[in-house]
mmCIF file of C-alpha atoms in Angstrom:
data_model
loop_
_atom_site.group_PDB
_atom_site.id
_atom_site.type_symbol
_atom_site.label_atom_id
_atom_site.label_comp_id
_atom_site.label_asym_id
_atom_site.label_seq_id
_atom_site.Cartn_x
_atom_site.Cartn_y
_atom_site.Cartn_z
ATOM 1 C CA MET A 77 0.000 0.000 0.000
ATOM 2 C CA ARG A 78 1.424 3.348 -1.120
ATOM 3 C CA LEU A 79 1.963 6.185 1.359
ATOM 4 C CA ARG A 80 2.777 9.698 0.167
ATOM 5 C CA THR A 81 2.778 13.357 1.141
ATOM 6 C CA GLU A 82 2.009 16.447 -0.911
ATOM 7 C CA ASN A 83 3.559 19.799 0.082
ATOM 8 C CA LEU A 84 3.487 18.832 3.752
ATOM 9 C CA THR A 85 4.361 21.650 6.146
ATOM 10 C CA VAL A 86 4.393 21.264 9.924
ATOM 11 C CA SER A 87 5.276 23.945 12.456
ATOM 12 C CA TYR A 88 5.647 24.075 16.222
ATOM 13 C CA GLY A 89 4.941 27.696 17.023
ATOM 14 C CA SER A 90 7.260 29.767 14.848
ATOM 15 C CA GLN A 91 9.562 26.833 14.077
ATOM 16 C CA THR A 92 8.959 25.013 10.795
ATOM 17 C CA VAL A 93 9.839 21.334 11.211
ATOM 18 C CA LEU A 94 8.719 20.010 7.812
ATOM 19 C CA ASP A 95 8.817 22.428 4.908
ATOM 20 C CA GLY A 96 6.713 21.635 1.831
ATOM 21 C CA LEU A 97 7.601 17.945 1.881
ATOM 22 C CA SER A 98 6.452 15.894 -1.129
ATOM 23 C CA LEU A 99 7.449 12.269 -0.773
ATOM 24 C CA THR A 100 6.260 8.904 -2.086
ATOM 25 C CA LEU A 101 7.372 5.793 -0.212
ATOM 26 C CA PRO A 102 7.812 2.554 -2.172
ATOM 27 C CA GLU A 103 5.053 0.010 -1.693
ATOM 28 C CA GLY A 104 5.938 -3.347 -0.173
ATOM 29 C CA LYS A 105 9.434 -2.219 0.808
ATOM 30 C CA ILE A 106 11.293 -1.257 3.986
ATOM 31 C CA THR A 107 11.999 2.472 4.183
ATOM 32 C CA ALA A 108 14.290 4.031 6.792
ATOM 33 C CA LEU A 109 13.867 7.673 7.790
ATOM 34 C CA LEU A 110 17.289 9.028 8.717
ATOM 35 C CA GLY A 111 18.703 12.355 9.812
ATOM 36 C CA PRO A 112 20.047 14.301 12.790
ATOM 37 C CA ASN A 113 17.953 14.921 15.886
ATOM 38 C CA GLY A 114 15.233 17.498 15.310
ATOM 39 C CA CYS A 115 15.151 17.056 11.537
ATOM 40 C CA GLY A 116 11.491 15.968 11.475
ATOM 41 C CA LYS A 117 11.669 12.161 11.296
ATOM 42 C CA SER A 118 9.239 11.459 14.141
ATOM 43 C CA THR A 119 7.105 14.444 13.135
ATOM 44 C CA LEU A 120 6.688 12.927 9.674
ATOM 45 C CA LEU A 121 5.745 9.568 11.191
ATOM 46 C CA ASN A 122 3.183 11.296 13.423
ATOM 47 C CA CYS A 123 1.663 12.970 10.355
ATOM 48 C CA PHE A 124 1.495 9.609 8.579
ATOM 49 C CA SER A 125 -0.375 8.174 11.570
ATOM 50 C CA ARG A 126 -2.778 11.143 12.060
ATOM 51 C CA LEU A 127 -1.365 11.949 15.496
ATOM 52 C CA LEU A 128 -0.331 15.343 14.175
ATOM 53 C CA ALA A 129 -2.237 17.596 11.780
ATOM 54 C CA PRO A 130 -0.064 19.495 9.287
ATOM 55 C CA LYS A 131 -0.158 23.253 8.923
ATOM 56 C CA SER A 132 -0.683 22.699 5.199
ATOM 57 C CA GLY A 133 -0.421 19.920 2.646
ATOM 58 C CA SER A 134 -1.770 16.389 2.864
ATOM 59 C CA VAL A 135 -0.960 12.734 3.467
ATOM 60 C CA TRP A 136 -2.385 10.059 1.169
ATOM 61 C CA LEU A 137 -2.863 6.322 1.578
ATOM 62 C CA GLU A 138 -3.250 4.955 -1.935
ATOM 63 C CA GLU A 139 -5.746 7.402 -3.492
ATOM 64 C CA HIS A 140 -7.362 8.464 -0.209
ATOM 65 C CA PRO A 141 -6.442 11.487 1.924
ATOM 66 C CA ILE A 142 -5.976 9.949 5.359
ATOM 67 C CA ASN A 143 -8.123 12.591 7.070
ATOM 68 C CA ARG A 144 -11.152 11.371 5.113
ATOM 69 C CA LEU A 145 -10.951 7.798 6.388
ATOM 70 C CA THR A 146 -12.941 6.763 9.444
ATOM 71 C CA SER A 147 -10.915 5.774 12.498
ATOM 72 C CA ARG A 148 -11.796 2.123 11.965
ATOM 73 C CA GLN A 149 -10.898 2.216 8.268
ATOM 74 C CA PHE A 150 -7.602 3.902 9.038
ATOM 75 C CA ALA A 151 -6.709 1.499 11.861
ATOM 76 C CA ARG A 152 -7.218 -1.427 9.502
ATOM 77 C CA GLN A 153 -4.697 0.047 7.075
ATOM 78 C CA LEU A 154 -1.909 1.484 9.234
ATOM 79 C CA ALA A 155 -0.325 0.645 12.591
ATOM 80 C CA LEU A 156 2.207 2.682 14.570
ATOM 81 C CA LEU A 157 4.795 1.750 17.174
ATOM 82 C CA PRO A 158 5.422 5.154 18.804
ATOM 83 C CA GLN A 159 8.670 6.261 20.367
ATOM 84 C CA HIS A 160 7.140 6.573 23.837
ATOM 85 C CA HIS A 161 4.406 4.452 25.402
ATOM 86 C CA LEU A 162 1.865 4.989 28.130
ATOM 87 C CA THR A 163 1.951 1.763 30.115
ATOM 88 C CA PRO A 164 -1.561 0.839 31.307
ATOM 89 C CA GLU A 165 -1.716 -0.254 34.931
ATOM 90 C CA GLY A 166 -2.558 -3.836 35.751
ATOM 91 C CA ILE A 167 -2.806 -5.377 32.278
ATOM 92 C CA THR A 168 -0.887 -8.402 31.074
ATOM 93 C CA VAL A 169 1.149 -8.744 27.913
ATOM 94 C CA ARG A 170 -1.545 -10.888 26.307
ATOM 95 C CA GLU A 171 -4.192 -8.271 27.075
ATOM 96 C CA LEU A 172 -2.015 -5.541 25.564
ATOM 97 C CA VAL A 173 -1.324 -7.516 22.395
ATOM 98 C CA SER A 174 -5.034 -8.302 22.091
ATOM 99 C CA TYR A 175 -5.746 -4.568 21.860
ATOM 100 C CA GLY A 176 -4.121 -4.730 18.442
ATOM 101 C CA ARG A 177 -7.165 -6.630 17.210
ATOM 102 C CA SER A 178 -9.550 -3.797 18.190
ATOM 103 C CA PRO A 179 -10.126 -2.558 14.599
ATOM 104 C CA TRP A 180 -11.225 -6.054 13.595
ATOM 105 C CA VAL A 181 -13.403 -7.270 16.468
ATOM 106 C CA SER A 182 -17.183 -7.382 16.387
ATOM 107 C CA LEU A 183 -19.419 -4.879 18.128
ATOM 108 C CA TRP A 184 -19.460 -7.210 21.136
ATOM 109 C CA GLY A 185 -15.707 -6.782 21.501
ATOM 110 C CA ARG A 186 -14.920 -10.481 21.720
ATOM 111 C CA LEU A 187 -11.909 -11.962 19.982
ATOM 112 C CA SER A 188 -12.593 -14.647 17.407
ATOM 113 C CA VAL A 189 -10.519 -17.777 16.924
ATOM 114 C CA GLU A 190 -8.674 -15.963 14.122
ATOM 115 C CA ASP A 191 -8.058 -12.940 16.368
ATOM 116 C CA ASN A 192 -6.537 -15.120 19.080
ATOM 117 C CA ALA A 193 -4.411 -16.893 16.488
ATOM 118 C CA ARG A 194 -3.007 -13.559 15.286
ATOM 119 C CA VAL A 195 -2.267 -12.541 18.870
ATOM 120 C CA ASN A 196 -0.334 -15.776 19.385
ATOM 121 C CA VAL A 197 1.605 -15.330 16.142
ATOM 122 C CA ALA A 198 2.524 -11.748 17.081
ATOM 123 C CA MET A 199 3.829 -12.844 20.492
ATOM 124 C CA SER A 200 5.793 -15.650 18.870
ATOM 125 C CA GLN A 201 7.353 -13.250 16.336
ATOM 126 C CA THR A 202 8.481 -10.916 19.119
ATOM 127 C CA GLN A 203 9.529 -13.641 21.561
ATOM 128 C CA THR A 204 7.018 -12.491 24.160
ATOM 129 C CA HIS A 205 4.955 -15.688 24.411
ATOM 130 C CA HIS A 206 6.599 -16.646 27.696
ATOM 131 C CA LEU A 207 5.644 -13.212 29.070
ATOM 132 C CA ALA A 208 1.960 -13.529 28.130
ATOM 133 C CA GLU A 209 0.594 -13.550 31.690
ATOM 134 C CA ARG A 210 3.121 -11.087 33.126
ATOM 135 C CA ARG A 211 1.963 -7.562 33.922
ATOM 136 C CA LEU A 212 3.516 -4.825 31.812
ATOM 137 C CA THR A 213 4.665 -2.952 34.908
ATOM 138 C CA GLU A 214 6.812 -5.955 35.889
ATOM 139 C CA LEU A 215 8.802 -5.949 32.646
ATOM 140 C CA SER A 216 12.092 -4.371 31.655
ATOM 141 C CA GLY A 217 12.140 -1.572 29.081
ATOM 142 C CA GLY A 218 13.211 -3.968 26.343
ATOM 143 C CA GLN A 219 10.516 -6.502 27.208
ATOM 144 C CA ARG A 220 7.861 -3.778 27.171
ATOM 145 C CA GLN A 221 9.110 -2.555 23.790
ATOM 146 C CA ARG A 222 8.697 -6.059 22.363
ATOM 147 C CA ALA A 223 5.214 -6.350 23.886
ATOM 148 C CA PHE A 224 4.090 -3.103 22.236
ATOM 149 C CA LEU A 225 5.633 -4.269 18.967
ATOM 150 C CA ALA A 226 3.586 -7.466 19.263
ATOM 151 C CA MET A 227 0.437 -5.352 19.634
ATOM 152 C CA VAL A 228 1.318 -3.530 16.399
ATOM 153 C CA LEU A 229 1.902 -6.825 14.579
ATOM 154 C CA ALA A 230 -1.392 -8.243 15.861
ATOM 155 C CA GLN A 231 -3.163 -5.322 14.190
ATOM 156 C CA ASP A 232 -2.095 -6.916 10.875
ATOM 157 C CA THR A 233 -2.138 -3.817 8.669
ATOM 158 C CA PRO A 234 -0.669 -3.304 5.175
ATOM 159 C CA VAL A 235 1.411 -0.359 6.469
ATOM 160 C CA VAL A 236 3.568 -0.575 9.614
ATOM 161 C CA LEU A 237 5.272 2.508 11.083
ATOM 162 C CA LEU A 238 8.054 2.079 13.646
ATOM 163 C CA ASP A 239 9.468 5.079 15.521
ATOM 164 C CA GLU A 240 12.951 4.214 16.795
ATOM 165 C CA PRO A 241 11.939 0.564 17.289
ATOM 166 C CA THR A 242 15.353 -0.595 18.544
ATOM 167 C CA THR A 243 15.168 1.682 21.608
ATOM 168 C CA TYR A 244 15.735 -0.292 24.856
ATOM 169 C CA LEU A 245 16.513 -3.496 22.940
ATOM 170 C CA ASP A 246 19.623 -5.588 23.507
ATOM 171 C CA ILE A 247 21.695 -6.163 20.376
ATOM 172 C CA ASN A 248 20.289 -9.670 19.797
ATOM 173 C CA HIS A 249 16.721 -8.364 19.875
ATOM 174 C CA GLN A 250 17.710 -5.442 17.644
ATOM 175 C CA VAL A 251 18.907 -7.928 15.034
ATOM 176 C CA GLU A 252 15.746 -10.012 15.423
ATOM 177 C CA LEU A 253 13.606 -6.904 14.947
ATOM 178 C CA MET A 254 15.452 -5.865 11.798
ATOM 179 C CA ARG A 255 15.036 -9.370 10.400
ATOM 180 C CA LEU A 256 11.373 -9.292 11.364
ATOM 181 C CA MET A 257 10.954 -6.197 9.192
ATOM 182 C CA GLY A 258 12.172 -8.359 6.314
ATOM 183 C CA THR A 259 9.535 -10.952 7.165
ATOM 184 C CA LEU A 260 6.842 -8.272 7.068
ATOM 185 C CA LYS A 261 8.099 -7.233 3.627
ATOM 186 C CA THR A 262 7.774 -10.795 2.331
ATOM 187 C CA GLN A 263 4.136 -10.626 3.475
ATOM 188 C CA GLY A 264 3.661 -7.628 1.172
ATOM 189 C CA LYS A 265 3.621 -5.002 3.917
ATOM 190 C CA THR A 266 5.049 -1.502 3.594
ATOM 191 C CA VAL A 267 7.364 -0.829 6.543
ATOM 192 C CA VAL A 268 8.601 2.651 7.510
ATOM 193 C CA ALA A 269 11.068 2.978 10.396
ATOM 194 C CA VAL A 270 12.821 5.906 12.041
ATOM 195 C CA LEU A 271 16.378 4.720 12.659
ATOM 196 C CA HIS A 272 19.593 6.260 13.966
ATOM 197 C CA ASP A 273 22.051 3.518 13.032
ATOM 198 C CA LEU A 274 23.082 4.171 9.425
ATOM 199 C CA ASN A 275 24.663 0.756 9.001
ATOM 200 C CA GLN A 276 21.588 -1.069 10.292
ATOM 201 C CA ALA A 277 19.474 0.940 7.875
ATOM 202 C CA SER A 278 21.793 0.181 4.971
ATOM 203 C CA ARG A 279 21.939 -3.542 5.708
ATOM 204 C CA TYR A 280 18.246 -4.201 6.306
ATOM 205 C CA CYS A 281 16.292 -1.501 4.442
ATOM 206 C CA ASP A 282 15.477 -1.155 0.742
ATOM 207 C CA HIS A 283 14.939 2.586 0.598
ATOM 208 C CA LEU A 284 16.599 5.361 2.613
ATOM 209 C CA VAL A 285 15.192 8.860 3.103
ATOM 210 C CA VAL A 286 17.568 11.403 4.644
ATOM 211 C CA LEU A 287 15.975 14.493 6.206
ATOM 212 C CA ALA A 288 17.595 17.725 7.352
ATOM 213 C CA ASN A 289 16.140 21.140 8.083
ATOM 214 C CA GLY A 290 12.642 19.892 7.306
ATOM 215 C CA ARG A 291 13.474 18.762 3.781
ATOM 216 C CA VAL A 292 14.533 15.629 1.936
ATOM 217 C CA MET A 293 18.279 15.792 1.360
ATOM 218 C CA ALA A 294 18.506 12.440 -0.415
ATOM 219 C CA GLN A 295 16.500 9.294 -1.038
ATOM 220 C CA GLY A 296 17.025 6.043 -2.853
ATOM 221 C CA SER A 297 18.748 2.700 -2.389
ATOM 222 C CA PRO A 298 21.544 2.352 0.181
ATOM 223 C CA GLU A 299 24.034 2.410 -2.694
ATOM 224 C CA GLU A 300 22.635 5.730 -3.890
ATOM 225 C CA VAL A 301 22.362 7.400 -0.490
ATOM 226 C CA MET A 302 25.384 6.215 1.496
ATOM 227 C CA GLN A 303 27.883 8.691 0.064
ATOM 228 C CA PRO A 304 30.707 10.421 2.007
ATOM 229 C CA ALA A 305 29.745 13.904 0.813
ATOM 230 C CA LEU A 306 26.148 13.504 1.967
ATOM 231 C CA LEU A 307 27.172 12.114 5.364
ATOM 232 C CA LYS A 308 29.469 15.079 5.887
ATOM 233 C CA THR A 309 26.781 17.585 4.887
ATOM 234 C CA VAL A 310 23.973 16.072 6.960
ATOM 235 C CA PHE A 311 25.736 14.448 9.920
ATOM 236 C CA SER A 312 28.976 16.481 10.015
ATOM 237 C CA VAL A 313 31.173 13.369 9.962
ATOM 238 C CA GLU A 314 34.088 12.336 7.810
ATOM 239 C CA ALA A 315 33.370 8.797 6.688
ATOM 240 C CA GLU A 316 34.527 6.129 4.304
ATOM 241 C CA ILE A 317 32.107 3.732 2.641
ATOM 242 C CA HIS A 318 33.037 0.049 2.403
ATOM 243 C CA PRO A 319 31.047 -3.078 1.513
ATOM 244 C CA ASP A 320 29.409 -4.715 4.518
ATOM 245 C CA PRO A 321 31.258 -8.062 4.869
ATOM 246 C CA VAL A 322 27.968 -9.882 5.507
ATOM 247 C CA SER A 323 25.384 -8.222 3.256
ATOM 248 C CA GLY A 324 27.571 -6.497 0.684
ATOM 249 C CA ARG A 325 25.589 -3.306 1.256
ATOM 250 C CA PRO A 326 27.398 0.016 1.848
ATOM 251 C CA MET A 327 28.819 0.386 5.349
ATOM 252 C CA CYS A 328 29.833 3.695 6.917
ATOM 253 C CA VAL A 329 33.146 3.871 8.788
ATOM 254 C CA VAL A 330 33.799 7.166 10.558
ATOM 255 C CA VAL A 331 37.410 8.309 10.205
#
C-alpha cells in the first residue's frame, strides 16, 4: 500500500519542522527515515499516523487522503509503534497484544478464533509468548518494547510505522527486529522505520530517506544514499564507505 505526502508543512509555534515535503514511499518495501535529531523524522511519522495535523499539505494512503478515512478504516490500514508508550496499569502482555485486534473485532468486543491466532503469532514473532501472563509494569524496558511491537503486529495492517523501534533493545533483539521487518516485507507489507544507526538501515532496508532542516536531502537505495559527501553535509562526519562483509551493502566507517 502506497503512502505519500504532498507539500506537507508542519510547524511548532514559529519553528517550521517540515517544509513543503512531497514524498512517495515505495510500496511493499522497507523504508528508513534518517537524519540528525530534530530534523522531522518522528514528526513525519506522526503525520502519517494522524497523530499530528499538518499546517498545510496532505498525506495520502493509496488514493485516499488519510483525514477522510474513518478511524476504523484507518486502523485497519496502518499501525504505529510510537517512540514513547503509556503503560496501562494492571494489564498483562496478552491483554495488551489483544488490543491490536480492536479494529477487527465485532461490536461485542470479543476476539474470534482468528483474532486469538493472530495474537499468538505476534507474540511468537516478538519472543514475548513466555511473558503472556506477566503484567507490563513488571517488565524491563526492552521486554515492554517487544510487547508493544507485538500489539502492532497483531493489528495486521498493510502499512507498519516504527518510531525508533530498537530503543531499549539488547543487540540480539535489535537484530531479530530488523530481520522481522524483512519478514513483514515478504508478506507484502510496507514498513517505515525511524532509525539512527546508518549501518543497520543500509543492511536491512530497501529505501533510505535522509531528512535535514525539514526537507529531503537524499533518497534512494543504500548504494545511492550512502555517500561520504552527503554524510558530511547532513551528519557532520568524515566517513569512508566500504562493503558490509555480511550483506555487501554500503557500510559507513567514521574516520
